[in-house]
Amino acid sequence: MADRDFAGSGLRRFRVDVGTIICAVALLQSLLLVAFGYWAAEKLVSRVGTASHKINHDRVEDNVLAFLAKTEGVIRSIADSPSVHATGEDGEQTAEMLWTMLEQTPELDSINVATDDGHVLMAVRYPTPAIRQVLRGPDFSTETWQYKRSPDAEGGDAKQRFATTAISAYRSDFDPEKRTWYREAMKAHGPVWTQPFLMSDSRELAIGHSLPSARVDDEGHTRQLVIDGNVSLGHLSKLVRIFGALGTGESALLSSDHHVIARSDHPDPVRRLESPDSGVLGALHAHMLAASTAGGADDMAFSIEHEGRRYLVQTSHIPHTRWQLVSWEPEELLLGGLQRTVLWSLLLTLSFLGIALFISLRLSKLVTQPIENLALVARRIGRLELDNLPLEPSRVLEIQHLNQALDESARSLQAFRKFVPVDIIRQLVAEGHALAPSGSPRRITAMFTDVEGFTTISESMEADVLVRQLTEYFNLAAGIFARHGGVIDKFMGDGIMVLWGAPSDLEDAEFRACIAALELHAEMDVLNGKWRGEGLHEFRTRVGIHTGHVIAGVLGSSNRLSYTAIGDAINAASRIEGANKELGTRTLISETTFEGLGGRLATRRIEEMAELRGRQTRMVLYELLGPRQP
């Protein structure tokens, strides 16, 4: 509001200039300090940060390579065993060996042995620990699950840990030749790390290390076996997080086709193959694609900016897998104690600068802010917005005197506005009308109200009770008229003169006035019921409504003005209200008002044309009954 009220003000422009000068000086000093701190941090990162991050990256890479080597060693050991088979007595010995290897290799989720005639033997850790045997027939496969204790459980001897807790068997369509790990091993004719595939039992993505092994059976025929170890991508991501737990950065493994197969920066496991397209990993991968280094075999180091932070990045190629290990770390985390020292020095300097700036602003605002606030108060007083005006206490004596003067002016106007139609004055000022005697033709709908038998009522009541009842009545009526667009012109004893269509044009003025009359009667019935309970007299209101042309405007002398409307339509509305007494009705409207209703309300035509006091011509009147029934 302040900017709008003081647009173009010389005082406001001066304040802005002073504030700009103060802030510019402080900002210049701050930028110099920040630039010096940033320069020092850059120097430190260039010498120490890259080496430190390389150490963290190498540690993760060494652990990944150790995991791969361990997995490859387990698979190779099983493949070198002479009695490995998926069925028969050798199958039982193989199951024990696979389970033992699974216990000794917590990184793996399953170890599989498949024959070229479709039989499979698996040791499964997840989702249910079991020995799974698949016997392939000509039409279907028969699966047998021997459920075990968790291979990660401690306690008991080897026999107890291998004991079967439950057995289930069923038919399935499992065929190893349709499995990625089997097909890729047979195609490679040697050890291979597979592309991500969907594990049949857990329905999760996994990668595996598969190794084909040729065997000569008892009949002298060469048969092929495939030994495979699988790890889910979620488990692999967990391993990557563990590998980098001692560092402050994050790592991810990317496949040769640029999909994420493991990442440490996300708590959820990898459920589907996705390209890294968001976060820091997405930003650095986009950088690598632009530089044509994504999926490359060379180790690289570079830095990127992402969301206002600078990251150091290391990449390396994982042998035999076609994977790429990517590690990134916020540069500022590598500065350690030196960065904190620089930061504290910078904060201390900025603190002193802030204190000086605060004192300067407080001294300037000690004068300028109260004056601006008081100017806003003065503008509100000018708009006659006198409720809840804020006080502006100040230690400056002149400002305190100005505050007291404005407060006295507001209290005087607040008392004065009880006697004038403030809403009309606001509207006239807003429309640019001069507050001088003036008037213009206008078509309006006028309403006069009167309390039946008020003289008799007032003679039989104490003054304070009568005033209280009148106040309740006027408050009720004023609220109804305001809701329906009516403007109260004046109170005349127990009567009210209300205008629809002045000082501003109002569409459908006749209908609004009639609705207000009906609502007044309805709410007066409720108020009269309350008064009956208190033993007070009831007010029966009579209403007259007429529509016509008048002269409306600010009328009166040069020293005393009043907004009102004059003309035959006003006199007619007053006479129509008086006709209620002779006709025994409560609400009468003229024929002109009736035509404006367009039949939307129920009325009754007074058959005999009414003779109104003071008028030579008779008028056709209608009694307003209420809403029209469907």
XYZ file of C-alpha atoms in Angstrom:
630
model
C 0.000 0.000 0.000
C 2.825 2.347 0.835
C 4.272 2.253 -2.657
C 0.884 2.850 -4.241
C -0.103 5.679 -1.921
C 3.205 7.491 -2.374
C 3.839 6.854 -6.061
C 5.713 9.860 -7.429
C 6.305 11.280 -3.945
C 9.551 13.173 -3.490
C 9.840 11.937 0.083
C 9.583 8.309 -1.020
C 12.163 8.842 -3.759
C 14.573 10.365 -1.252
C 14.146 7.440 1.131
C 14.748 4.930 -1.646
C 17.919 6.737 -2.686
C 19.265 6.791 0.851
C 18.466 3.117 1.354
C 20.015 2.235 -1.973
C 23.239 4.046 -1.122
C 23.508 2.346 2.271
C 22.731 -1.105 0.848
C 25.085 -0.608 -2.116
C 28.031 0.210 0.152
C 27.270 -2.757 2.400
C 26.735 -5.050 -0.589
C 30.042 -4.011 -2.157
C 31.926 -4.828 1.019
C 30.069 -8.127 1.336
C 30.873 -9.121 -2.236
C 34.551 -8.405 -1.699
C 34.586 -10.605 1.395
C 32.641 -13.400 -0.291
C 34.905 -13.239 -3.345
C 37.991 -13.526 -1.151
C 36.512 -16.520 0.699
C 35.498 -18.190 -2.545
C 38.974 -17.631 -4.019
C 40.572 -19.226 -0.948
C 38.188 -22.203 -1.126
C 38.876 -22.695 -4.829
C 42.615 -22.753 -4.170
C 42.185 -25.347 -1.446
C 39.871 -27.544 -3.535
C 42.201 -27.430 -6.537
C 45.074 -28.779 -4.442
C 43.370 -31.098 -1.962
C 39.798 -31.743 -3.122
C 40.538 -33.706 -6.284
C 43.014 -36.004 -4.538
C 40.676 -36.588 -1.600
C 37.754 -37.422 -3.863
C 39.935 -39.747 -5.944
C 40.752 -41.692 -2.775
C 37.056 -42.085 -1.965
C 36.268 -43.158 -5.520
C 39.115 -45.685 -5.552
C 37.880 -47.179 -2.285
C 34.408 -47.741 -3.772
C 35.964 -49.138 -6.954
C 38.172 -51.527 -4.987
C 35.175 -52.841 -3.065
C 33.147 -53.279 -6.249
C 36.027 -55.168 -7.846
C 36.410 -57.295 -4.695
C 32.704 -58.136 -4.806
C 32.937 -59.083 -8.477
C 36.075 -61.143 -7.867
C 34.444 -62.937 -4.944
C 31.356 -63.718 -6.987
C 33.452 -64.897 -9.923
C 35.519 -67.054 -7.561
C 32.415 -68.692 -6.076
C 30.970 -69.466 -9.524
C 34.305 -70.742 -10.802
C 34.724 -73.001 -7.724
C 31.294 -74.524 -8.287
C 32.016 -74.985 -12.000
C 35.310 -76.761 -11.177
C 33.581 -79.199 -8.843
C 33.472 -82.630 -10.585
C 30.143 -83.767 -9.133
C 27.967 -80.714 -9.892
C 24.571 -81.665 -11.310
C 20.949 -80.584 -10.991
C 19.411 -84.038 -10.377
C 20.095 -87.386 -8.776
C 22.585 -88.066 -5.977
C 24.923 -85.479 -7.436
C 22.003 -83.054 -7.262
C 21.690 -83.597 -3.495
C 25.408 -82.983 -2.991
C 25.223 -79.976 -5.311
C 22.301 -78.534 -3.312
C 24.358 -78.776 -0.103
C 27.307 -77.105 -1.810
C 25.150 -74.311 -3.285
C 23.576 -73.638 0.101
C 26.987 -73.525 1.773
C 28.254 -71.103 -0.866
C 25.148 -68.936 -0.406
C 25.812 -68.798 3.342
C 29.419 -67.789 2.715
C 28.487 -65.151 0.103
C 25.893 -62.783 1.620
C 26.257 -60.490 -1.400
C 24.435 -62.974 -3.648
C 20.683 -63.509 -3.749
C 20.771 -66.863 -5.563
C 23.154 -69.442 -7.051
C 21.907 -71.543 -9.968
C 23.031 -74.673 -11.821
C 21.278 -75.461 -15.128
C 21.783 -78.378 -17.515
C 21.389 -78.330 -21.262
C 18.348 -80.641 -20.988
C 16.416 -77.999 -18.987
C 16.932 -79.114 -15.354
C 17.797 -76.425 -12.829
C 18.947 -76.429 -9.208
C 18.946 -73.173 -7.250
C 19.911 -71.980 -3.776
C 17.695 -68.938 -3.142
C 18.137 -66.310 -0.427
C 15.373 -63.889 -1.439
C 12.395 -63.626 -1.273
C 12.186 -66.998 0.573
C 15.260 -69.034 1.598
C 14.969 -72.370 -0.197
C 16.508 -75.007 -2.418
C 14.559 -74.818 -5.682
C 14.741 -77.726 -8.112
C 13.184 -77.580 -11.579
C 12.822 -80.821 -13.583
C 12.041 -80.076 -17.229
C 9.600 -82.418 -18.978
C 8.389 -82.481 -22.572
C 5.242 -80.462 -21.788
C 5.874 -78.719 -18.494
C 8.324 -78.342 -15.635
C 7.945 -79.676 -12.107
C 9.244 -77.388 -9.390
C 10.103 -78.536 -5.858
C 10.850 -75.993 -3.133
C 12.647 -77.142 0.030
C 12.333 -74.210 2.426
C 15.244 -73.520 4.739
C 16.267 -71.294 7.589
C 17.737 -67.962 6.505
C 21.333 -68.473 5.343
C 22.184 -65.320 7.337
C 20.891 -66.799 10.627
C 23.519 -67.617 13.213
C 23.685 -70.619 15.525
C 23.340 -74.366 15.029
C 25.620 -76.726 13.151
C 25.793 -77.032 9.378
C 23.260 -79.879 9.314
C 20.708 -77.902 11.297
C 21.178 -74.840 9.103
C 20.521 -76.972 5.975
C 17.499 -78.741 7.461
C 14.275 -78.439 5.455
C 11.381 -76.714 7.248
C 8.732 -77.239 4.542
C 8.338 -78.629 1.030
C 6.070 -77.589 -1.836
C 5.835 -78.805 -5.424
C 3.876 -77.650 -8.455
C 3.917 -77.470 -12.220
C 5.336 -74.447 -14.042
C 6.615 -73.321 -17.417
C 10.132 -72.522 -16.181
C 12.675 -73.022 -18.922
C 16.341 -72.031 -18.371
C 16.824 -71.485 -22.092
C 14.498 -68.486 -21.762
C 16.573 -66.979 -18.951
C 18.998 -64.158 -19.663
C 21.799 -65.608 -17.534
C 21.604 -68.962 -19.347
C 21.374 -67.576 -22.872
C 24.200 -65.063 -22.449
C 26.557 -67.683 -20.949
C 25.884 -70.140 -23.766
C 26.322 -67.392 -26.334
C 29.599 -66.123 -24.827
C 31.072 -69.640 -24.393
C 32.777 -68.257 -21.313
C 32.229 -66.251 -18.130
C 29.983 -63.240 -18.567
C 28.328 -60.588 -16.415
C 24.796 -60.366 -17.743
C 22.654 -57.382 -18.599
C 19.924 -56.657 -16.008
C 17.058 -59.169 -16.117
C 13.912 -60.008 -14.131
C 14.357 -62.797 -11.553
C 11.550 -65.340 -11.845
C 11.052 -65.922 -8.123
C 11.324 -62.418 -6.601
C 10.173 -60.496 -9.692
C 13.002 -58.007 -9.183
C 15.685 -56.798 -11.544
C 19.052 -58.463 -11.097
C 22.432 -58.971 -12.730
C 24.322 -62.219 -12.710
C 27.683 -63.804 -13.360
C 27.267 -66.910 -15.524
C 29.851 -69.507 -16.491
C 29.303 -72.435 -18.901
C 30.999 -75.711 -17.984
C 31.330 -78.753 -20.285
C 31.021 -82.236 -18.743
C 31.372 -85.760 -20.141
C 28.641 -88.061 -18.805
C 28.913 -91.788 -18.077
C 28.005 -92.592 -21.689
C 30.813 -90.432 -23.059
C 28.554 -87.583 -24.288
C 29.587 -83.985 -23.715
C 26.925 -82.105 -21.757
C 26.796 -78.418 -20.924
C 26.181 -76.910 -17.496
C 25.681 -73.217 -16.703
C 26.550 -72.008 -13.196
C 25.191 -68.600 -12.291
C 25.182 -66.235 -9.286
C 22.582 -63.460 -9.152
C 22.302 -60.281 -7.119
C 19.251 -58.000 -7.255
C 19.796 -54.396 -8.265
C 18.329 -53.296 -4.941
C 20.871 -55.467 -3.118
C 23.628 -54.158 -5.376
C 22.631 -50.554 -4.541
C 22.841 -51.448 -0.854
C 26.325 -52.840 -1.387
C 27.391 -49.653 -3.188
C 26.093 -47.587 -0.257
C 28.098 -49.763 2.136
C 31.205 -49.464 -0.028
C 31.054 -45.665 0.090
C 29.920 -45.348 3.710
C 33.263 -43.962 4.891
C 33.188 -41.102 2.364
C 30.981 -38.061 1.994
C 29.982 -38.573 -1.633
C 27.686 -40.834 -3.623
C 28.305 -43.487 -6.266
C 26.408 -45.213 -9.044
C 26.973 -48.072 -11.465
C 25.829 -47.491 -15.052
C 25.355 -50.236 -17.624
C 26.778 -50.076 -21.138
C 23.392 -48.864 -22.421
C 23.382 -46.005 -19.883
C 20.883 -47.474 -17.390
C 21.289 -47.206 -13.628
C 21.934 -50.622 -12.093
C 23.019 -49.441 -8.616
C 23.138 -46.128 -6.817
C 23.842 -44.955 -3.283
C 22.046 -41.575 -3.439
C 18.522 -43.006 -3.365
C 16.962 -44.945 -0.455
C 14.631 -47.027 -2.620
C 15.952 -50.081 -4.484
C 16.176 -50.038 -8.261
C 12.907 -51.575 -9.491
C 13.148 -50.822 -13.204
C 15.760 -49.771 -15.676
C 15.901 -46.015 -15.949
C 18.269 -43.534 -17.480
C 19.784 -41.070 -14.999
C 17.767 -37.980 -15.866
C 17.335 -36.163 -12.543
C 19.373 -34.938 -9.602
C 23.141 -34.731 -9.564
C 23.485 -38.085 -11.330
C 21.311 -36.826 -14.192
C 23.356 -33.637 -14.494
C 26.738 -35.385 -14.586
C 25.446 -38.053 -16.986
C 24.189 -35.314 -19.326
C 27.666 -33.765 -19.127
C 29.239 -37.109 -20.010
C 26.884 -37.621 -22.949
C 27.696 -34.146 -24.248
C 31.418 -34.900 -23.958
C 30.987 -38.403 -25.508
C 32.579 -40.028 -22.448
C 29.517 -41.944 -21.197
C 30.313 -45.656 -21.217
C 33.944 -45.013 -22.098
C 36.772 -47.245 -20.917
C 39.006 -44.395 -19.714
C 39.065 -43.077 -16.174
C 38.094 -39.401 -16.032
C 37.846 -36.563 -13.514
C 35.804 -33.391 -13.964
C 33.511 -31.015 -12.072
C 29.942 -29.804 -12.647
C 27.586 -27.184 -11.253
C 24.123 -28.314 -10.106
C 21.541 -26.238 -8.227
C 24.141 -23.789 -7.037
C 26.590 -26.428 -5.762
C 29.833 -27.559 -7.320
C 30.572 -31.300 -7.465
C 33.771 -33.208 -8.158
C 33.210 -36.282 -10.332
C 35.340 -39.395 -10.941
C 34.540 -42.155 -13.427
C 36.175 -45.509 -14.053
C 35.509 -48.593 -16.165
C 34.845 -51.904 -14.376
C 36.697 -54.691 -16.242
C 34.781 -57.681 -17.702
C 31.393 -56.054 -16.996
C 31.020 -53.131 -19.433
C 29.900 -51.090 -16.405
C 30.982 -47.589 -15.521
C 31.437 -46.500 -11.902
C 30.606 -42.845 -11.297
C 31.276 -41.040 -7.999
C 30.453 -37.447 -7.089
C 31.027 -35.362 -4.002
C 30.137 -31.772 -3.029
C 33.272 -29.721 -3.254
C 32.635 -27.811 -0.054
C 32.573 -31.012 2.018
C 36.195 -31.625 1.110
C 37.440 -28.369 2.620
C 37.026 -29.566 6.178
C 38.389 -27.441 8.976
C 39.932 -24.856 6.665
C 36.566 -24.111 5.115
C 35.006 -23.720 8.556
C 37.782 -21.343 9.554
C 37.275 -19.256 6.437
C 33.529 -19.347 6.948
C 33.733 -18.226 10.567
C 36.035 -15.373 9.587
C 33.640 -14.367 6.866
C 30.653 -14.583 9.214
C 32.437 -12.489 11.815
C 33.194 -9.786 9.275
C 29.642 -9.884 7.967
C 28.327 -9.676 11.526
C 30.190 -6.443 12.175
C 29.003 -5.141 8.828
C 25.452 -6.178 9.637
C 25.567 -4.409 12.991
C 26.770 -1.210 11.340
C 24.103 -1.494 8.667
C 21.424 -2.194 11.248
C 22.353 0.860 13.305
C 22.309 3.050 10.185
C 18.916 1.777 9.087
C 17.470 2.108 12.573
C 18.602 5.698 12.807
C 17.078 6.532 9.429
C 13.855 4.671 10.123
C 13.523 6.377 13.496
C 12.316 9.378 11.523
C 11.268 8.186 8.082
C 9.230 5.102 8.972
C 6.915 6.824 11.510
C 6.332 9.701 9.065
C 5.406 7.265 6.309
C 3.067 5.354 8.610
C 1.420 8.584 9.767
C 0.979 9.638 6.157
C -0.841 6.341 5.516
C -3.044 7.041 8.555
C -3.801 10.513 7.194
C -4.814 9.056 3.843
C -7.130 6.586 5.580
C -8.691 9.479 7.502
C -9.157 11.275 4.173
C -11.029 8.206 2.877
C -13.089 8.136 6.122
C -11.625 4.725 7.036
C -11.631 5.523 10.717
C -11.861 2.082 12.344
C -8.798 0.438 13.909
C -6.372 3.185 12.951
C -2.884 2.250 14.147
C -1.053 4.493 16.570
C 2.527 5.394 15.834
C 4.415 6.009 19.083
C 7.780 7.662 18.586
C 10.571 9.070 20.706
C 10.805 12.001 18.305
C 8.740 14.797 19.872
C 7.435 16.309 16.610
C 6.307 12.913 15.334
C 4.513 12.238 18.615
C 2.683 15.581 18.320
C 1.630 14.734 14.754
C 0.401 11.331 15.914
C -1.750 12.944 18.629
C -3.195 15.458 16.163
C -4.200 12.753 13.701
C -5.729 10.694 16.498
C -7.855 13.648 17.627
C -8.953 14.275 14.027
C -9.941 10.630 13.591
C -11.955 10.601 16.824
C -13.763 13.786 15.830
C -14.640 12.427 12.380
C -15.643 9.096 13.894
C -18.192 10.876 16.062
C -19.304 13.105 13.172
C -19.907 10.295 10.678
C -22.732 8.977 12.834
C -24.751 11.955 11.548
C -23.903 11.833 7.822
C -24.228 9.138 5.131
C -20.566 8.208 4.927
C -21.057 5.600 2.191
C -22.598 8.235 -0.070
C -19.746 10.671 0.532
C -17.178 7.940 -0.271
C -19.000 7.045 -3.447
C -19.298 10.653 -4.579
C -15.618 11.280 -3.930
C -14.644 8.040 -5.695
C -16.690 9.075 -8.750
C -15.139 12.540 -8.811
C -18.203 14.528 -7.746
C -17.455 17.866 -6.105
C -18.865 18.242 -2.594
C -20.868 21.336 -3.544
C -24.566 21.882 -4.246
C -25.362 19.934 -7.408
C -27.961 17.578 -8.827
C -28.828 15.541 -11.890
C -31.880 13.673 -13.238
C -31.934 10.016 -12.308
C -34.450 7.179 -12.420
C -34.685 5.597 -8.972
C -36.911 3.425 -6.843
C -37.816 5.079 -3.537
C -39.106 3.391 -0.385
C -40.714 4.955 2.673
C -41.316 2.985 5.870
C -43.369 3.851 8.922
C -44.229 2.113 12.200
C -47.982 1.784 12.643
C -49.284 3.571 15.730
C -45.854 4.741 16.815
C -47.224 7.843 18.559
C -49.413 5.701 20.800
C -46.559 3.286 21.435
C -44.141 6.065 22.387
C -46.583 7.638 24.855
C -46.875 4.395 26.795
C -43.177 3.544 27.037
C -40.206 4.834 28.936
C -37.758 6.779 26.803
C -34.762 4.447 27.259
C -36.830 1.366 26.337
C -38.259 3.139 23.285
C -34.796 4.192 22.157
C -33.501 0.644 22.566
C -36.353 -0.782 20.482
C -35.919 1.850 17.789
C -32.186 1.153 17.649
C -32.776 -2.580 17.201
C -35.388 -1.847 14.529
C -33.170 0.602 12.619
C -30.146 -1.740 12.806
C -32.220 -4.587 11.408
C -33.686 -2.473 8.597
C -30.353 -0.840 7.681
C -28.682 -4.240 7.331
C -31.457 -5.540 5.047
C -31.422 -2.449 2.824
C -27.629 -2.555 2.500
C -27.690 -6.232 1.494
C -30.057 -5.436 -1.364
C -28.291 -2.312 -2.649
C -30.432 0.295 -0.943
C -28.990 3.595 0.355
C -30.661 5.140 3.393
C -31.320 8.796 2.611
C -32.569 9.803 6.066
C -34.287 8.658 9.246
C -37.512 10.564 9.954
C -38.618 9.801 13.484
C -39.749 6.189 13.228
C -39.688 6.302 9.396
C -36.908 5.619 6.893
C -36.399 6.945 3.348
C -34.388 4.555 1.155
C -33.157 4.975 -2.440
C -32.321 2.320 -5.039
C -30.407 3.720 -8.020
C -28.754 6.715 -6.389
C -26.057 7.923 -6.175
C -25.035 5.099 -8.635
C -27.155 3.348 -11.221
C -28.524 0.006 -10.053
C -29.914 -2.706 -12.289
C -33.262 -4.225 -11.341
C -33.847 -1.610 -8.629
C -37.600 -2.339 -8.388
C -37.080 -6.045 -7.688
C -34.327 -5.373 -5.139
C -36.484 -2.879 -3.249
C -39.464 -5.265 -3.125
C -37.296 -8.166 -1.960
C -35.904 -5.921 0.787
C -39.452 -5.043 1.883
C -40.462 -8.702 2.092
C -37.307 -9.590 4.024
C -37.933 -6.663 6.404
C -41.409 -7.999 7.246
C -40.075 -11.531 7.731
C -37.278 -10.493 10.078
C -39.539 -8.086 11.937
C -41.849 -11.020 12.712
C -38.895 -12.714 14.403
C -37.917 -9.542 16.265
C -41.533 -8.948 17.373
C -41.654 -12.491 18.737
C -38.581 -11.702 20.824
C -40.148 -8.465 22.072
C -43.376 -10.270 22.990
C -41.370 -12.555 25.209
C -39.919 -9.488 26.927
C -43.338 -7.880 27.377
C -42.623 -5.052 24.906
C -44.775 -3.485 22.206
C -44.505 -4.862 18.697
C -43.625 -2.730 15.641
C -45.820 -3.257 12.597
C -44.034 -1.695 9.642
C -45.817 -0.206 6.639
C -43.938 0.253 3.355
C -44.560 2.290 0.220
C -42.487 1.884 -2.965
C -42.552 3.926 -6.173
C -40.286 4.190 -9.224
C -39.745 7.366 -11.204
C -37.444 10.189 -12.194
C -36.050 12.591 -9.577
C -33.307 15.161 -9.137
C -30.629 13.448 -7.018
C -27.461 15.017 -5.727
C -25.820 17.098 -3.031
C -28.356 19.697 -2.014
C -28.411 22.369 0.662
C -26.570 25.550 1.498
C -22.895 26.250 0.931
C -22.189 25.451 4.587
C -24.547 22.546 5.163
C -25.026 19.865 2.492
C -26.973 16.653 2.274
C -27.248 14.012 -0.421
C -30.905 13.436 -1.199
C -33.423 13.127 -3.984
C -36.349 15.445 -4.702
C -39.220 15.254 -7.124
C -42.694 13.915 -7.630
C -41.533 10.288 -7.360
C -40.342 10.915 -3.778
C -43.622 12.561 -2.808
C -45.585 9.755 -4.437
C -43.633 7.063 -2.573
C -44.346 8.844 0.731
C -48.069 9.100 -0.083
C -48.196 5.421 -1.160
C -46.788 4.436 2.236
C -49.507 6.501 3.923
C -52.210 4.739 1.881
C -51.479 1.516 3.763
C -53.341 2.946 6.764
C -56.542 3.486 4.785
C -56.368 0.203 2.837
C -55.287 -1.974 5.787
C -52.219 -3.239 3.952
C -48.539 -3.489 4.894
C -46.718 -2.980 1.567
C -48.005 -1.030 -1.403
C -46.179 -0.466 -4.688
C -46.965 1.752 -7.641
C -47.873 0.519 -11.091
C -44.464 1.616 -12.399
C -42.713 -0.516 -9.771
C -45.093 -3.398 -10.515
C -44.124 -3.315 -14.186
C -40.428 -3.450 -13.223
C -41.014 -6.700 -11.298
C -42.024 -8.514 -14.471
C -44.302 -10.893 -12.548
C -41.490 -12.355 -10.423
C -43.285 -11.628 -7.133
C -46.881 -12.228 -6.065
C -49.018 -9.055 -5.970
C -52.657 -8.063 -5.658
C -54.076 -5.174 -7.655
C -56.104 -2.658 -5.652
C -59.224 -2.494 -7.806
C -60.179 1.049 -6.917
C -57.676 3.647 -8.017
C -56.251 5.228 -4.880
C -56.512 8.932 -4.177
C -53.263 10.036 -2.588
C -53.184 12.996 -0.246
C -51.742 16.087 -1.927
C -52.099 14.669 -5.476
C -54.873 15.510 -7.908
C -54.574 12.316 -9.981
C -55.379 8.886 -8.710
C -52.862 6.018 -8.942
C -53.118 2.303 -9.557
C -51.588 0.495 -6.573
C -50.598 -3.114 -5.927
C -50.209 -4.902 -2.624
C -46.929 -6.842 -2.451
C -47.738 -10.317 -1.123
C -44.522 -12.334 -1.330
C -42.626 -14.736 -3.598
C -44.647 -16.163 -6.467
C -45.706 -19.749 -5.817
C -44.686 -22.304 -8.474
